[in-house]
Amino acid sequence: MPAEGSAAAAGLGQRPAGWRLSWHLAALCLAVLAPMLAIGGVLVLYLASAERARHEMDARQAAWRLTAVLDRELSSLQTLLRVLATSDHLQAGDVGAFIARAAQVPRPPGAEIALHDARGRPVADTGAGRAAIPGGPPDAPVSGLMLAGPGGQASFVITAPANLGGAAARLSLIVPLAHLEGPVQAATVPRSMTASVTDAGGHILARSHQAARLVGGQVAPELRIPPGAAQGWRESHDADGEAVVMAFSRSSTAGWTAAVFMPASAFAAPLRRLFWSALALALALAVLVAGLASLFARRISRPIAGLAAFAGGAALPEHWPAGPVREVDAVGRALLEARTEARERLRRSEDLLRTLDRAQVLVREPGGRITIWTSGCEHLYGWRREEALGHMAHDLLETHFALPPEQIMDRLLRTGEWQGELRQRRRDGSEITVISHWALRSGTASGPQAVVETSHDISALREAEAALRLNRDLLASVLDASIEPISACDLKGRFVILNEPAARLLGSSAAAAVGRTVEALLPGSPLAATRAVDADVAASGRGQVIETELPDGDGGARVLLSSKTPWRDGAGRICGVVTVSRDITARRQAMARSQQLQEELLHVSRLSAMGALAAELAHELNQPLTAVANFADAARRLLGATGNDAAPTLPAAREAMAEATEQAIHAGRIVRRLRGFIGRGETDRRPVVLGPLVEEAVRLAMTGSGRQGVALELRLEAAAALVVAADRVQVQQVVVNLVRNALEAMGGSPRRRLSVTAAREGAEAVLRVADTGPGIAAEVAPRLFEPFVSTKPEGMGIGLSICRSILGTHGGRLSVTETPGGGATFTVALPLAPEGARAGETSDG
């Protein structure tokens, strides 16, 4: 930045004498605070300085305008000459035709076009030989002051290379200095200032005032501009010794200097004029002065601060502010863009270096000595940069090569790179595995310059691969050790993995089954039908358990219980279905045998109940059988009558036989009811109306004279409301058992009342059997429904246990509570049959 500031200061030239901006601002502040008398003096100085600054700016702008006009005029003349240099006549060597054509080209008044060969000898010109250039054309594209042309008048020469018939030549345009008066006037220099144009040698080429006297002469040595100065401002003396101030700007086309100056006295004149005016108005404008001072300070400080920041190389704003000078704005914007781009390149370079520094990169000499050690290597290996630099890389890291180092270096020298795995040791002594890439950095012809090694720690990767192999081997061992069929299929049903038991089900081997489907291995097999279940599991993401029957070799069937679950990858996506099967044929057979034993137990229970009812049943059957015998004997005697008494006895005999028949039918009903109750049969659940079933069971349980003296209350809800899906015989067995227990419990009670009710409660049919016996003892109540627990001395204790088991298989329950006033109430709850299943309901057996 200091270098930039120095260059900028040199480019602008020496600053004019004056106060620094901070001094002006301090003076303005003091002007507000100082006594009113001091305000006038400060105002005068301020206004004088402003006037001087305005004149200086006017001079600078005039110099810049003059330079721009000169460059534009000279560029147009150069373009004219270059166009002529490409003339076909000239290239063909027809000099006469070319001169004739050149004479017709519009050019400045008095200007002539001359052609010289490569040695500078004149060939022809448009001045009929009068356009001579002493010493030949100059080497520079635009010369300074020269005495050339007709009469050796003061001129300047513009040259351009040409091709004269295949030979090198130079084409010159000799322009009188008087032509420069136009550009000088076009620059619109203020009338109080004088414009001057000088060449590199200090010769005056044009002047806005006293041109006839001074053009062609030398400028005063004090006014000579150093060759390196492009523009600026200076104070000096002119040729007459008068003090002047001058703004200058150098032409980029010709190297000429455009200067605008004015007498130094012109700077003092504003001070003298303003002094008396300011003094007269000081008291009247005291308050106004402070405001104007602040305003002028801002107007001056902004452009000056911008220029100072530009010249001094200070940090530039994000956007270059618009100023009064277009060229300064253009330079400022260009500088801003350049610095912004450079700053961005620097930032990207720093980011790249920081990024590369985090990488595990080391650079070593071909001999192995480390020259660059990044922070990534510090993190990877543990050695700090200062500890690693200068050491032999692979001695420090104790590198173990998979190949001989000579073979690796030979490959590196032949191809320029090598890549492979290395085992290296970290500073803490631990060993790591890295994948290393070596790149050869070529130097001079004497050999390679350096080797760049980039390493990445793959120890975790290798450990993961080892763990993966271990898991794979473990999975294979688990599959091989399992006696149950285990398999996994992809979404297309192809086996990915399976064990030998699963392969035997498919009639194949595990290796042969991988990649094939069940349909391909066993067409038409029941296993092929499970493909739809696999598709549903994969689509829904929910597991399913199914049973499949397969024919075995003995004409029977094997039952497989298969659990199918989705197979997901690490991202949770479903890849297929995993199936684990189990042969449950033996379990099914055991369940069937258990069911048979349970039914036999129920049958035995019913037989036991009938054994207890044997005496009552004998009495119940004895009545209809005795009646049948009596009616049959009466009919026999009536039919044995003879003579006149035979005819009247026939109707009586028929009536006796009808009574005997009715009593026989009544006995048959009792027998059928008993056979239905004690018959051995399989469980047959169907919709049953609970009311008639309960009523028949109560009648059966109360059969016999031993139940006399028991008041029965039977309240059953309408048939349509109590329909259950049940085995009617088993439910009757429960009711008979509960009623008989109630009757036996009331055997010694003075008040014997039995209440049997059935009603709908919510989604259940609830049956209650209540007695007025002694109730259930407190020590027996918790274990009442356990097997072999009884309240009767002669009881086996299995009746209530069987009842609860029967109700459990029907989805019902059995409970007991105390009856208000004494006794026990047994409650049976059975779920009601669905509405759609009541069409086939039955009310009797």
Tab-separated table of N, CA and C in Angstrom, residues 34 41 59 168 226 237 274 372 393 405 479 508 552 554 583 598 609 632 646 662 686 711 723 749 783 830:
chain	number	residue	atom	x	y	z
A	34	ALA	N	-14.945	30.952	17.704
A	34	ALA	CA	-14.142	32.169	17.934
A	34	ALA	C	-15.039	33.400	18.018
A	41	GLY	N	-12.130	37.200	9.327
A	41	GLY	CA	-10.833	36.820	8.776
A	41	GLY	C	-10.803	35.379	8.293
A	59	ALA	N	-7.959	24.720	-14.063
A	59	ALA	CA	-6.731	24.524	-14.831
A	59	ALA	C	-6.492	23.042	-15.107
A	168	ALA	N	10.328	-2.456	-47.845
A	168	ALA	CA	9.909	-1.658	-46.703
A	168	ALA	C	10.087	-0.188	-47.009
A	226	PRO	N	9.077	16.574	-15.773
A	226	PRO	CA	9.887	15.340	-15.781
A	226	PRO	C	9.244	14.280	-16.676
A	237	HIS	N	8.071	29.794	-12.755
A	237	HIS	CA	8.168	31.089	-13.436
A	237	HIS	C	8.224	30.843	-14.927
A	274	LEU	N	-11.999	39.861	-1.972
A	274	LEU	CA	-12.905	39.356	-0.960
A	274	LEU	C	-12.641	39.933	0.429
A	372	ILE	N	7.565	-30.310	2.826
A	372	ILE	CA	6.258	-29.730	3.158
A	372	ILE	C	5.490	-30.756	3.977
A	393	ALA	N	11.125	-39.245	5.160
A	393	ALA	CA	9.694	-39.497	5.345
A	393	ALA	C	9.428	-40.908	5.851
A	405	PRO	N	10.554	-51.220	-2.330
A	405	PRO	CA	10.600	-49.783	-2.640
A	405	PRO	C	11.235	-49.488	-3.993
A	479	LEU	N	-27.011	-69.913	9.926
A	479	LEU	CA	-27.898	-70.590	8.986
A	479	LEU	C	-27.594	-72.078	8.919
A	508	SER	N	-33.621	-79.027	-3.615
A	508	SER	CA	-32.424	-78.536	-4.273
A	508	SER	C	-31.339	-78.373	-3.220
A	552	ASP	N	-45.944	-85.162	2.353
A	552	ASP	CA	-44.684	-85.842	2.656
A	552	ASP	C	-44.589	-87.118	1.824
A	554	ASP	N	-44.865	-90.172	2.701
A	554	ASP	CA	-45.671	-91.305	3.157
A	554	ASP	C	-47.149	-91.117	2.870
A	583	ASP	N	-41.451	-76.729	11.377
A	583	ASP	CA	-42.339	-77.871	11.156
A	583	ASP	C	-43.165	-78.083	12.424
A	598	GLN	N	-59.844	-83.784	25.793
A	598	GLN	CA	-60.729	-82.835	26.464
A	598	GLN	C	-62.192	-83.219	26.248
A	609	ALA	N	-72.288	-86.764	35.992
A	609	ALA	CA	-73.513	-86.043	36.391
A	609	ALA	C	-74.724	-86.961	36.276
A	632	ALA	N	-101.798	-100.858	29.070
A	632	ALA	CA	-101.738	-102.033	28.185
A	632	ALA	C	-102.534	-103.209	28.781
A	646	ALA	N	-118.645	-107.127	24.267
A	646	ALA	CA	-117.427	-106.863	23.464
A	646	ALA	C	-117.515	-105.558	22.710
A	662	GLU	N	-98.921	-92.493	24.512
A	662	GLU	CA	-98.457	-91.159	24.936
A	662	GLU	C	-97.417	-91.273	26.043
A	686	ARG	N	-72.360	-73.402	16.662
A	686	ARG	CA	-73.258	-72.780	15.704
A	686	ARG	C	-74.149	-71.805	16.471
A	711	ALA	N	-88.234	-73.741	45.283
A	711	ALA	CA	-88.971	-72.730	44.513
A	711	ALA	C	-88.077	-72.268	43.361
A	723	VAL	N	-78.737	-64.843	21.237
A	723	VAL	CA	-78.219	-65.826	20.290
A	723	VAL	C	-76.707	-65.824	20.437
A	749	SER	N	-81.030	-76.316	53.822
A	749	SER	CA	-81.520	-74.960	54.111
A	749	SER	C	-83.016	-74.985	54.312
A	783	ARG	N	-59.822	-70.236	45.427
A	783	ARG	CA	-59.376	-71.383	44.646
A	783	ARG	C	-60.546	-72.210	44.148
A	830	LEU	N	-71.347	-64.929	27.888
A	830	LEU	CA	-70.953	-65.434	26.573
A	830	LEU	C	-71.136	-64.324	25.544
